[in-house]
Structure formats: C-alpha cells, structure tokens
XYZ file of C-alpha atoms in Angstrom:
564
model
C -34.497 -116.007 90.949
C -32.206 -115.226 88.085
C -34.192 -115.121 84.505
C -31.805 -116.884 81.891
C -31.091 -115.641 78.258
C -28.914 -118.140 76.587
C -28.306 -118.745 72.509
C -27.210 -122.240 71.795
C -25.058 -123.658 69.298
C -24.110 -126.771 67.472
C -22.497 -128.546 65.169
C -23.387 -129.902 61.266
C -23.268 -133.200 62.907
C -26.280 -132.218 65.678
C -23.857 -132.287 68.633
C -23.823 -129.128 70.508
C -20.764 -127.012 71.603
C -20.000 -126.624 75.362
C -20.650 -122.963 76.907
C -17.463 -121.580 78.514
C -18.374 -117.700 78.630
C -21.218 -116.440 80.948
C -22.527 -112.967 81.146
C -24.159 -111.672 84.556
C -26.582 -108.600 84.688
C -27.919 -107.274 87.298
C -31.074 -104.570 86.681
C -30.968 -103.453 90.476
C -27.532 -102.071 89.757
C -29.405 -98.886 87.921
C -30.773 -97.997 91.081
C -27.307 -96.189 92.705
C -28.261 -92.164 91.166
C -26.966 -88.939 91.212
C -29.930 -87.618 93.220
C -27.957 -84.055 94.762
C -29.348 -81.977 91.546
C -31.088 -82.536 88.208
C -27.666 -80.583 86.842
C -26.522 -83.847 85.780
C -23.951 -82.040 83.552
C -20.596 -83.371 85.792
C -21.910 -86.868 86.675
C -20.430 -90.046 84.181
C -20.244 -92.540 86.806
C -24.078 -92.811 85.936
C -26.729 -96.073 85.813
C -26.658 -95.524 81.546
C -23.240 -96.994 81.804
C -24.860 -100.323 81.846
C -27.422 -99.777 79.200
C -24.068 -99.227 76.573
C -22.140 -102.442 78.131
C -25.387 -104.003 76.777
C -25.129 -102.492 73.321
C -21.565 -103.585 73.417
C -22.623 -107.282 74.259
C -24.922 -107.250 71.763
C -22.749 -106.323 69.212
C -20.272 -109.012 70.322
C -22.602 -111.931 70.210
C -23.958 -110.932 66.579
C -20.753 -110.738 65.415
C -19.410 -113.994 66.835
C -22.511 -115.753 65.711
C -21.986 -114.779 62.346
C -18.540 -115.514 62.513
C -19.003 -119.183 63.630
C -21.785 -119.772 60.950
C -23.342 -122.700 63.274
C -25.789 -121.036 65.758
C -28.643 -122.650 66.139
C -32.006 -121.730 68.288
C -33.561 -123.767 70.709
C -37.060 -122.293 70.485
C -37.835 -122.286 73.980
C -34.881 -121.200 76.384
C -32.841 -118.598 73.726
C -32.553 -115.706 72.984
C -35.079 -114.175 70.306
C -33.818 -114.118 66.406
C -33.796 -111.392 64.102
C -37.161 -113.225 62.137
C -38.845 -112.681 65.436
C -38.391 -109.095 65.835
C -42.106 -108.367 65.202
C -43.415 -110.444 67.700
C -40.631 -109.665 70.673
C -42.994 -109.298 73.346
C -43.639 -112.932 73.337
C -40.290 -113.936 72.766
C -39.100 -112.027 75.630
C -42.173 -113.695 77.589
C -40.284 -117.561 76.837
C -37.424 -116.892 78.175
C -38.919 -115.734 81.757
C -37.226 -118.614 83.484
C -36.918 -119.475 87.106
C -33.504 -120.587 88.030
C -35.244 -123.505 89.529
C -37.045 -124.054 86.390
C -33.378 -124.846 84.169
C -30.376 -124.625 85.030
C -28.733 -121.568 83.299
C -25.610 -123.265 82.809
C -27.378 -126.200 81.079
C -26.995 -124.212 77.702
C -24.452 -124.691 75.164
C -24.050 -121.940 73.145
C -20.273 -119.223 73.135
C -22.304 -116.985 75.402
C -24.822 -117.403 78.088
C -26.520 -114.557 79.398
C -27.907 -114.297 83.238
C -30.285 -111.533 84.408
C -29.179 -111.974 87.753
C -31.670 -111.350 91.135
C -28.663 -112.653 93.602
C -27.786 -110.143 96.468
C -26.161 -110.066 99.779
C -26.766 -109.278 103.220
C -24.175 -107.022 103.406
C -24.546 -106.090 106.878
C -23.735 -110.579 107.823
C -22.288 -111.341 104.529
C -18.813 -113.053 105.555
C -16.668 -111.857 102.954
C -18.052 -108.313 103.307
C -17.558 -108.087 106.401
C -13.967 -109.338 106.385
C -13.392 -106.103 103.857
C -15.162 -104.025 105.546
C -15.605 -104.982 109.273
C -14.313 -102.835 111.922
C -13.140 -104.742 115.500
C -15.680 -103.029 117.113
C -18.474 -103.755 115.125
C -19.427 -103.009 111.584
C -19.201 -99.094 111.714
C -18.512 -98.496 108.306
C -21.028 -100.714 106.814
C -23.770 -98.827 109.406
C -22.455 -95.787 109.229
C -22.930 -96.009 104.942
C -26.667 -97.495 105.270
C -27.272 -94.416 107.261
C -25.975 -92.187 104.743
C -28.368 -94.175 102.427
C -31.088 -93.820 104.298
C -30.780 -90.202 105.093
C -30.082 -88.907 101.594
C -32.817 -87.560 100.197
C -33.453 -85.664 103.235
C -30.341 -84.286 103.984
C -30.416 -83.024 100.212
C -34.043 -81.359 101.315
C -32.145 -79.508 103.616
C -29.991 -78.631 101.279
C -27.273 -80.166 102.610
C -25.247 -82.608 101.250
C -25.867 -86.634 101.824
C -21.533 -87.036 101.950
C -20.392 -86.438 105.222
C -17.690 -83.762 106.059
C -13.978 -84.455 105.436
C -15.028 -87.192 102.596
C -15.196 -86.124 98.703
C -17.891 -83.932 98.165
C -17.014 -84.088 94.469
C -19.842 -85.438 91.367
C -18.214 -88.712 91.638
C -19.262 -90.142 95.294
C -22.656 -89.649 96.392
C -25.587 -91.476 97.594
C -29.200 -92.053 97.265
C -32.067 -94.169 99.222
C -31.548 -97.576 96.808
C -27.934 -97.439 96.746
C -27.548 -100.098 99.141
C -29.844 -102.456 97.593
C -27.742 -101.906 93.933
C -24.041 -102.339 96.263
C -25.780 -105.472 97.601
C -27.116 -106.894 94.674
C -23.511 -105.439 92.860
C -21.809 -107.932 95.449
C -24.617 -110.249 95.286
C -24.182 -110.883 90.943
C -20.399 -111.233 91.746
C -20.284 -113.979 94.052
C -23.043 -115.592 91.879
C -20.615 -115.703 88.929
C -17.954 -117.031 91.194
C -20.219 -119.743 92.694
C -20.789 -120.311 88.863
C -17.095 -120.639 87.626
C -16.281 -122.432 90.752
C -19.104 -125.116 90.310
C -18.823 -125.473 86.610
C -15.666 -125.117 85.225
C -14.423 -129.085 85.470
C -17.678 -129.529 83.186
C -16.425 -126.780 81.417
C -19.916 -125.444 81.688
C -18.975 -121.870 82.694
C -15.213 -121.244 82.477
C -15.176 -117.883 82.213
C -17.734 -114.830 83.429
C -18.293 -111.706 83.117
C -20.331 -109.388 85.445
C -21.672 -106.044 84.888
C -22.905 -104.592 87.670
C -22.005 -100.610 89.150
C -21.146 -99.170 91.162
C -17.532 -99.952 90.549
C -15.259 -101.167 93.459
C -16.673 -104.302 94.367
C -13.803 -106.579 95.827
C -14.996 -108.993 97.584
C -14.787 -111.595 94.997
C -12.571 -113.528 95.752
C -12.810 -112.909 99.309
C -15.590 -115.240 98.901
C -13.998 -117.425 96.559
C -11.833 -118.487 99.993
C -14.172 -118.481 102.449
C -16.876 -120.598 100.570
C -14.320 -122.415 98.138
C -11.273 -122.453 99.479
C -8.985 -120.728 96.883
C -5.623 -119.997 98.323
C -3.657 -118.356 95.342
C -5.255 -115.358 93.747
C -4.548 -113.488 91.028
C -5.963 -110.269 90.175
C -5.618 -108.389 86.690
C -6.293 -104.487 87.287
C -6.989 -103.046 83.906
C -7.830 -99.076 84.436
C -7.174 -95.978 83.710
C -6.741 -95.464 87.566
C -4.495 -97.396 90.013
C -6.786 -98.916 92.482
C -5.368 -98.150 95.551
C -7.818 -99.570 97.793
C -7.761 -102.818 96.671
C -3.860 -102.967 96.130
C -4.085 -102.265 100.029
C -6.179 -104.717 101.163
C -4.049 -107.461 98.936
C -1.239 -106.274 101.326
C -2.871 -106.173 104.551
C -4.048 -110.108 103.543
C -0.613 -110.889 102.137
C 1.611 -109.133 105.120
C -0.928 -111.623 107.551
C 0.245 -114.458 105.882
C 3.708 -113.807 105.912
C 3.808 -113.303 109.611
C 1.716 -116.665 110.501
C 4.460 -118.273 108.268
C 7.734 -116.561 109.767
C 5.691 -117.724 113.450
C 5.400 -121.244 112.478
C 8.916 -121.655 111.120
C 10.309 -119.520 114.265
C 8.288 -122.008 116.728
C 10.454 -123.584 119.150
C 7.368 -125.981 120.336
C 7.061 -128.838 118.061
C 3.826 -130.228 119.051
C 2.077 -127.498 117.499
C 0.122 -128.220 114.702
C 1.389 -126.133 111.391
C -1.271 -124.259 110.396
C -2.984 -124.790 106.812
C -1.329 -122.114 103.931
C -2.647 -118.436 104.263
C -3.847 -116.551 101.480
C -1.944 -115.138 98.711
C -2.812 -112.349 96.485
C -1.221 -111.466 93.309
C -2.545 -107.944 92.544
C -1.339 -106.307 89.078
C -2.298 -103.124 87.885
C -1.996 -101.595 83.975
C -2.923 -97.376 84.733
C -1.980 -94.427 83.974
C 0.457 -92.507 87.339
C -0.763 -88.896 86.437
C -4.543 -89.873 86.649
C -6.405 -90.162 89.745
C -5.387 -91.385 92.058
C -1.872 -89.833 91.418
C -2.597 -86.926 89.847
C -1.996 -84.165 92.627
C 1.649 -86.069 93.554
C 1.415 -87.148 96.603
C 4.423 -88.765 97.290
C 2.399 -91.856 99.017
C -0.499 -92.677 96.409
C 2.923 -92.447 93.399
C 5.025 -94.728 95.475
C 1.727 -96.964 96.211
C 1.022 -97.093 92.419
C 4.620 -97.636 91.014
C 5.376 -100.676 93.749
C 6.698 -103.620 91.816
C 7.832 -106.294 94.703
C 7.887 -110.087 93.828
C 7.944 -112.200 97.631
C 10.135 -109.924 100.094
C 7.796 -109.501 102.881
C 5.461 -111.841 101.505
C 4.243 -109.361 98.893
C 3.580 -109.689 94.815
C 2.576 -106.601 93.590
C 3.387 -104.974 90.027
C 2.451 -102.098 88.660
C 2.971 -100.679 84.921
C 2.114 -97.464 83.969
C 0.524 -96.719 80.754
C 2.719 -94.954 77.947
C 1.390 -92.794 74.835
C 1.411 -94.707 71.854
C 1.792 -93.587 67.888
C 0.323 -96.063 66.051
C -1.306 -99.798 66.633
C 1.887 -101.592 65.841
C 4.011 -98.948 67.951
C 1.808 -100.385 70.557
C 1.346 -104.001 70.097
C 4.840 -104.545 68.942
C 6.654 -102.274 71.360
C 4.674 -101.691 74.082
C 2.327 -104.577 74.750
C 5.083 -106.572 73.309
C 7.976 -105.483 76.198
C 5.888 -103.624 79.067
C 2.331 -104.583 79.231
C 2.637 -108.427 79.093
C 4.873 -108.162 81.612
C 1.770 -108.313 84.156
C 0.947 -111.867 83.274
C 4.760 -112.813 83.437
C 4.797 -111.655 86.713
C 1.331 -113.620 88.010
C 2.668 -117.033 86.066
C 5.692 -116.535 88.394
C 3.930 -115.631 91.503
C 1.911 -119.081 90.943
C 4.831 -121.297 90.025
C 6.713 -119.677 93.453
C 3.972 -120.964 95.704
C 3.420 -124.627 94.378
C 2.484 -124.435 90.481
C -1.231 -124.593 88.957
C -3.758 -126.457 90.595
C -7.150 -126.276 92.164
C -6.757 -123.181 94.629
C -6.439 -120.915 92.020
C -8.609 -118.288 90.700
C -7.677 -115.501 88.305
C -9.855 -112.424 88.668
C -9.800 -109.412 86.523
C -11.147 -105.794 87.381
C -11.984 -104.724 83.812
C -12.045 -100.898 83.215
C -12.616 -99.080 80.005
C -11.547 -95.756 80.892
C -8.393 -96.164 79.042
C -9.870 -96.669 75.552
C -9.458 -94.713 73.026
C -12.690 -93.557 72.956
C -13.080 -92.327 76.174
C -14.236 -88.830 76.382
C -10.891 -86.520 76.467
C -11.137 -84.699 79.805
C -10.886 -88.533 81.725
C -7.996 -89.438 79.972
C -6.596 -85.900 79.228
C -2.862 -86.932 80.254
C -2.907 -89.441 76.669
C -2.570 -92.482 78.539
C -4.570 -94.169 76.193
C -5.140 -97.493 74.846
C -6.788 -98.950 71.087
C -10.312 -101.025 71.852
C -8.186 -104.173 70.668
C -6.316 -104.163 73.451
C -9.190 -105.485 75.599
C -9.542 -107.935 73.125
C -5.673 -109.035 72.999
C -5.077 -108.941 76.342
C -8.227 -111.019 77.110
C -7.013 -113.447 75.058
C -3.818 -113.639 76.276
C -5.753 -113.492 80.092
C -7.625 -116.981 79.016
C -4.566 -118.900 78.058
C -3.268 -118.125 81.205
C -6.107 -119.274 83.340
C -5.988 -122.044 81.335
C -2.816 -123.116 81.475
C -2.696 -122.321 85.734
C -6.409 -122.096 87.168
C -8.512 -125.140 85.209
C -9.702 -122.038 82.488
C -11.760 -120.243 85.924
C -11.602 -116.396 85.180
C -13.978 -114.026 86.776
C -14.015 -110.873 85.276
C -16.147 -107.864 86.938
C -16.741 -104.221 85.076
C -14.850 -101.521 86.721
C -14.329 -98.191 84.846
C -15.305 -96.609 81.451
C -17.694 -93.604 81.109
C -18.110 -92.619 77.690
C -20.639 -94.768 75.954
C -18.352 -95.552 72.861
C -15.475 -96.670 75.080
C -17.751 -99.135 77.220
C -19.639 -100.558 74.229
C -17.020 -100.495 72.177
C -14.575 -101.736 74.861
C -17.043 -104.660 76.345
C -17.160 -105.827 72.941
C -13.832 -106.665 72.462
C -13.694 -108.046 75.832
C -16.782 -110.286 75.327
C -15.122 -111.294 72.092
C -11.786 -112.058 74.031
C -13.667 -114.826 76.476
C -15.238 -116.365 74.331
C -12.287 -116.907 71.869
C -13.511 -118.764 68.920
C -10.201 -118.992 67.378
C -7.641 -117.127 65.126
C -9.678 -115.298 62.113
C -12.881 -115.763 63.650
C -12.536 -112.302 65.146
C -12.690 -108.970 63.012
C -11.167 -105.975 65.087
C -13.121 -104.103 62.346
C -16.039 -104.964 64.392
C -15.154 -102.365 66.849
C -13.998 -99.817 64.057
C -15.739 -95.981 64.632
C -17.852 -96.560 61.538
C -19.615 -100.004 62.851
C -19.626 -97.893 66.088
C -21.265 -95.546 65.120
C -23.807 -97.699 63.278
C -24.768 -99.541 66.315
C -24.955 -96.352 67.930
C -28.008 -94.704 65.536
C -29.635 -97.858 65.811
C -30.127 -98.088 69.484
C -29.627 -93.994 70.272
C -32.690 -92.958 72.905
C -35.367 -90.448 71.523
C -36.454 -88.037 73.220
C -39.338 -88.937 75.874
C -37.369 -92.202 76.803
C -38.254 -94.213 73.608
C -35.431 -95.943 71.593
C -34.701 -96.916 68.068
C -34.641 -100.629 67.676
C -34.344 -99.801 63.574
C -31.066 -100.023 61.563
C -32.094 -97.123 59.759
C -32.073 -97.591 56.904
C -29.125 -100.270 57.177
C -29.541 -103.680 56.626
C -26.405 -105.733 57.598
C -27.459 -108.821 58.935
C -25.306 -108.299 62.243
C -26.995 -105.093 63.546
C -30.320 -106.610 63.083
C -29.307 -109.037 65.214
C -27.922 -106.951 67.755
C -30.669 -105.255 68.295
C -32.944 -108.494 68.743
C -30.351 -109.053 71.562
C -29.858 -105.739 72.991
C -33.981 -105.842 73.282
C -33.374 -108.785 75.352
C -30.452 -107.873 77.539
C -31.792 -104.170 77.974
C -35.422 -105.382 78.891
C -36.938 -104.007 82.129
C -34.067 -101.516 82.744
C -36.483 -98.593 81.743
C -38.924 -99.499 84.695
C -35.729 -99.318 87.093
C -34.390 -96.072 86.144
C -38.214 -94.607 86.069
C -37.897 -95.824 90.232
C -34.658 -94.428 90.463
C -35.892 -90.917 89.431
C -38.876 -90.744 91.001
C -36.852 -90.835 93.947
C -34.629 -87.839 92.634
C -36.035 -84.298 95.230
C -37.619 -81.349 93.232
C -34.435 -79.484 93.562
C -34.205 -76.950 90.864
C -31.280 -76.491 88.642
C -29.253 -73.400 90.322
C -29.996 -70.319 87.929
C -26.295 -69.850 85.738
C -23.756 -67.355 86.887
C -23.128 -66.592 83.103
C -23.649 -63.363 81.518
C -23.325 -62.128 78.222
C -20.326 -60.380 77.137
C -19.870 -56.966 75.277
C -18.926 -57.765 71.890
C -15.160 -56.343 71.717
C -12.611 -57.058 69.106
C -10.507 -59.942 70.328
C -6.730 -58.379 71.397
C -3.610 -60.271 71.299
C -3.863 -61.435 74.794
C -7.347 -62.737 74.664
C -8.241 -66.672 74.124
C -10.534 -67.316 70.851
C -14.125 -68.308 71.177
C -16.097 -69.005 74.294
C -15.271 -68.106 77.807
C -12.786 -70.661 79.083
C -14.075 -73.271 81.676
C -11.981 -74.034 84.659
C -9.010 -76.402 84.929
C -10.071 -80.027 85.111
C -9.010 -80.505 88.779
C -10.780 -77.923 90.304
C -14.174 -79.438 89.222
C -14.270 -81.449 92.563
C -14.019 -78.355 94.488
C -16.606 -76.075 92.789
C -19.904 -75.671 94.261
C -23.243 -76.714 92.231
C -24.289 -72.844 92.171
C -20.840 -72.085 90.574
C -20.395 -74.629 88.100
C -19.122 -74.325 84.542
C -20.287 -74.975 82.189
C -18.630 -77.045 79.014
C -19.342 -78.228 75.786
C -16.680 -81.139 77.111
C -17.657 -84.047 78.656
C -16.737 -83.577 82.539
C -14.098 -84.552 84.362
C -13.870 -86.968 87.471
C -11.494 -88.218 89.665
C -13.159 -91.110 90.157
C -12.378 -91.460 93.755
C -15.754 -93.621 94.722
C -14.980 -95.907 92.333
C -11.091 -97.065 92.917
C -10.814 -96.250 96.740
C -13.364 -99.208 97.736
C-alpha cells in the first residue's frame, strides 16, 4: 500500500491545475548494502544515493513553488508547509494514506510524490522472466537468490558472496535483503508505468520519475508490452557509461522481430494468418567511450558502444559519445546544438519509419548523473563531463517529444550518479525539466554551487545519525521549504538503513599496510606530498587487506550497474 505525499495547486480563480509529473520512492530500495567489510572507503554505489535524490527533489519543488506563486495546501492529503515545521510529526502522521484510501493521482498539484510499497515476484513476474529467463528454467534468477541468501555466511567464512569468474570488484556485491530492494526496484517501476499508462489521456500522470537502486532495472517496458501492449519503444540512455546490457537485449528483441517479418513476407502459404507487429526498440545512448564499459579497449564493448544503425537488420540503435566542453555556450551552442540532439532526431525518425505517433508508444529514459559536473573526479576522470543544466535542457526537450509522439507518457527511472552534489544537484534539474512550468519560470541558478552548497549545510548528517533540518542561520524562504519536504520524502529511511546494518557481519576493518616514512629531502625524481595511491583501474583488482588508501573519492567501474 503506497503512502501518498502530494502538494496541490490552483489558480486565483479556485480551479486547480492538472498534475502531469509523479515522483516514485521506494524505502526498501536502501536495503541492497555493501555488507563484505565496514571499509566502506571504495563503495559509491551505496543506499545514501537516495537520501541526496531526495534533497535534490526537495529543492526542485521549493523552487518551482515559488516560482509559480499559486500553490496552495489542501490540509489533509499534502505535503507539510514551512509554518508547520514545529509540529511535523503530526503532519507527517496526515498524510499516512492507504492507496485504497485516495487515489494518489487524484491530486493536482506540478508534482506528486508516491512512497511506493509495490514489488514483484521476481521469480513468476512475466516481464522478468522474459529478461532474465533461461530455456531451461530460471537459473539465473535462482542462482542470484542463492547468492542472496548465502551472503552473509559466505562473508563469515571469509569468503566472498560473488562467485568466481564474476567481478569481485566494490561495485557488485550482495547481501541477505538485496532481493527484496531488486524486487521492490522492479516492483516501483512497473507501478509508475501502470501509472503513466492509466493516466496520461486524463493527463493525470504524464510523466514519472522513479528512484529506486540498484541501478539496471530494464524491465520497464518489457512490461509496458506484455500488460499494455506498447509496440514502439523508445529508450533515452543518459550516462556516463554505455549500457551494454540493455543495448543487447534491445537487439536480441529487435533481430526477433525482423526475422518473424522477413518469414511472413517470404511465406509461400497464403492462408496463414499474418501475425500482429513485433516489438521495436529504439535504444539511444549519450556516454562517454573511454569509461566503463570501454575503458580497457576491447575491440567488442567500443564497437558495441559506437553502433549507430537506423533499420538494416531491423535495428535502431545510436550512440554519441560525450566530448569535453569549454564553456556553457561552447556546449549548448556547439555541442548539444549539432551532436547531442541528434539522439532525439534519430528516435522521432525511428517512430515516423514504423507508422507515426500513436497509442503504442512509450518513451522511457534511463537517467544517470554520473556525467555532471559535479561528480567526484576519479568517475569521470577522462573529462567527459556535462553542466547540471543539461539534465534540465535535455528533459525539456525529452517532454516535447513525448508529447508530440507518445500522448506526453515518459517514464523516467534513476540510473547512475554517485557523488551527492551531482545526484541532488542533477535530480533537480531533472525534476524541474518534467514538470516544465514554462520559459522564465526556471532559474538554472537554482542549481548554482553556492545554493548547493546551502542546501547541503542544511540537511548535512551529524554525527550519531542525526540531521540538520535548520537553514543555519539562513533564511530564504525556499530552503525552509525544502527542508519541510525533504522531512517528508526522507521519512522512515533511517529505520531501513538501521535494518540494513544490523545485518552487516562483525568483520573488522583489515589493519593498514601503511607505514611511516623516514623524513628525507625530496630529490628531483620524487613526487611531492603523500605516497601516491594506485592507478584508478587497478582498484577492482586489489584485495581488501591491500587497499589504498585516498583522500579521493574512489573509483568504480560500475559494472553491476550497466551490465543488467
């Protein structure tokens, strides 16, 4: 039963404005941990992500209601305001709704929130199993629950939970609840897609997004076929790193559907039926080639992530790899301008090639932050880099394509981004793009590093697990409100990460391999300052007893998250 957090707004004249932009939580998501060591020095792909997608949100809605100057309250279903602060606990207590109780897409405010409770049987789920199913029998999906299961104790053994020959790197492991949070991961998506799908002629929910981890989940719109018959998909890939895995599975799906179609127009037997249209997939991907999953050079994961085929062999891939930039307008008016838009070009083409808009088509985009330009400098240490706007422009420009080809239904799911600035920071922007309130209504100086780092004081964690909810010492009307709302959207995450730890073994921290040095005069061969850490790549590889350590944030490849 999904609880409902919804502001509402409406006009001078007492008529209230239709909700097009849904946000979907999901709480159970936290519980997926690093649970190998309490060294959690090399881990970013963490449950904390989700806690600054909130502060991000939070931001976005303060700002936009300020902007729009006509947000009103309804006392018993919104979201608490800023005069109420004193007395959240009871606020928080109204909006404890049953989704039986209202409908959460009865609101009508720019943004409705949805603490989702959805999940999936992942193990009978249709779509899942069309991903993931083997032809004899679900191996894979058994074969991970078991890895699940046996985590913690293989980690008591001091083993590791990761089978042999797979990654034993910081960035794929397991623990005993990661199954529920994949499940109710998959379980929050197809819940958003249910909601576009049943909403979006009432133009009650156009447009979602979902925030759920771990990243990787793809069987969206797997499920917006099987349970809603969408033929023509489109899928926006914005990341730092290509995602192989699901440019593959686009493939195998397309590839099908070119062969039924050669069979049926290669039939010599004219009594048989013609078969109703296969699926198509439109999968387009903005990343970087010398990140992960390209970053070693094999000649096969370059050549997958540089494919740009429009409808030989059935296939309509592009990809566009990011370029440094020098300045905003070098990138907006050069870049974005002549490369980066091309992605939509291509998908408005793909759809008018296979019969035009019209109801069987869904736009989906995997949105990843890892390519902002405030993610931390060992992820995106090649300078493929993006400004924070650009999830706002591109967003934009997103919407006015769904709306000109897919009835305004967009589904967009969280996918990368591991510093906290670039996901807060980045999910603003985004949040900001849905809901759209028109030209000058949005301030890109809302996203600026000094707002940023105003919204971060306010909400930064104290020691012993306790937050400030206080501006300090600032009063601007929009970070009081932010906090009011990241109360709201960040309640009852702190019980969830207190299970997830508990479930973490007593597993000491490894004692360090450093020494100290003899103080020598530095020669003309030697490297000022500390000892120097290890490349980047060979992170992966390096044991937990022989890790280095860094003042730098660490470095991933990410591999769990794009190879889904």
């Amino acid at each position: 039963m999904s609880q409902v957090l919804s502001a509402s707004s409406g006009d001078s004249d007492g008529t209230q404005t239709i909700v097009e932009t849904t946000v979907f939580l999901q709480n159970i998501c936290l519980q997926h941990h690093f649970i190998r060591s309490r060294d959690m020095s090399a881990i970013v792909e963490k449950p904390e992500r989700l806690r600054a997608v909130n502060v991000g949100l939070a931001a976005a809605i303060a700002h936009l209601e300020e902007s729009l100057a006509a947000i009103k309250v309804e006392p018993e279903y919104a979201l608490p305001t800023a005069s109420t602060s004193d007395d959240l606990a009871a606020a928080l207590g109204q909006t404890n709704l049953a989704a039986q109780d209202i409908d959460p897409l009865e609101s009508s405010s720019p943004v409705s929130i949805i603490k989702s409770t959805a999940s999936v049987d992942m193990f009978n789920h249709p779509a899942v199993k069309f991903i993931h199913g083997d032809v004899d029998g679900d191996v894979y999906l058994e074969n991970l629950r078991a890895w699940a299961r046996g985590s913690r104790d293989k980690i008591l053994k001091g083993e590791s939970e990761i089978p042999e020959g797979l990654s034993q790197g910081s960035d794929l492991y397991l623990c005993p609840t990661s199954v529920d949070a994949i499940q109710d991961a998959v379980g929050t998506v197809c819940e958003a897609v249910d909601a576009v799908m049943h909403n979006a002629t009432e133009q009650r929910c156009k447009r979602a997004f979902v925030s759920v981890r771990p990243p990787g989940i793809i069987t969206d719109w797997t499920t917006a076929h099987l349970q809603h018959g969408i033929r023509r998909v489109v899928i926006l890939d914005i990341d730092l790193h290509h995602g192989n895995g699901t440019q593959a599975i686009a493939w195998q799906i397309n590839e099908e559907t070119y062969r039924k179609t050669l069979e049926t127009e290669y039939s010599e037997s004219e009594a048989t039926p013609p078969e109703a249209p296969g699926r198509k997939i439109y999968y387009g991907s903005i990343h970087d080639i010398l990140s992960y999953p390209c970053e070693d050079g094999k000649a096969e994961l370059v050549q997958a992530a540089s494919v740009s085929l429009h409808g030989p062999h059935g296939q309509h891939i592009e990809n566009i790899h990011l370029q440094p930039y020098t300045s905003d307008e070098h990138f907006f008016d050069v870049l974005y301008k002549e490369q980066y838009s091309k992605l939509l070009k291509k998908a408005g083409e793909f759809i008018e090639g296979s019969g035009g808009k019209g109801d069987d088509v869904l736009i989906f985009i995997s949105y990843g932050f890892d390519a902002c330009q405030y993610e931390y400098p060992s992820m995106s240490r090649h300078g493929r880099k993006v400004p924070t706007s650009f999830y706002h422009r591109f967003t934009v420009d997103a919407c006015a394509f769904t709306d000109r080809y897919a009835q305004g239904r967009l589904v967009s799911v969280l996918e990368g981004g591991y510093s906290d600035r670039a996901l807060a920071s980045g999910a603003m922007a985004h949040l900001c793009g849905l809901v759209n309130p028109g030209e000058g209504k949005v301030n890109e100086q809302w996203w600026n590093v000094e707002n940023l780092e105003k919204l971060e004081k306010a909400t930064k964690k104290r020691w012993g697990g306790k937050q400030s909810l206080t501006p300090q010492g600032a009063s601007e009307s929009w970070l009081d409100r932010a906090l009011v709302i990241f109360s709201s959207l960040d309640d009852g995450s702190a019980q969830y990460m207190a299970q997830a730890s508990s479930l973490r073994p007593a597993i000491p921290i490894p004692p360090s391999s450093m020494t100290l040095r003899e103080r020598k005069k530095t020669s003309s061969h030697s490297v000022e300052g500390s000892p120097t850490s290890s490349p980047p790549r060979k992170l992966k590889e390096e044991s937990k007893s022989s890790k280095t350590i860094s003042r730098e944030p660490p470095t991933v490849g990410c591999g769990y998250a794009r190879e889904q």
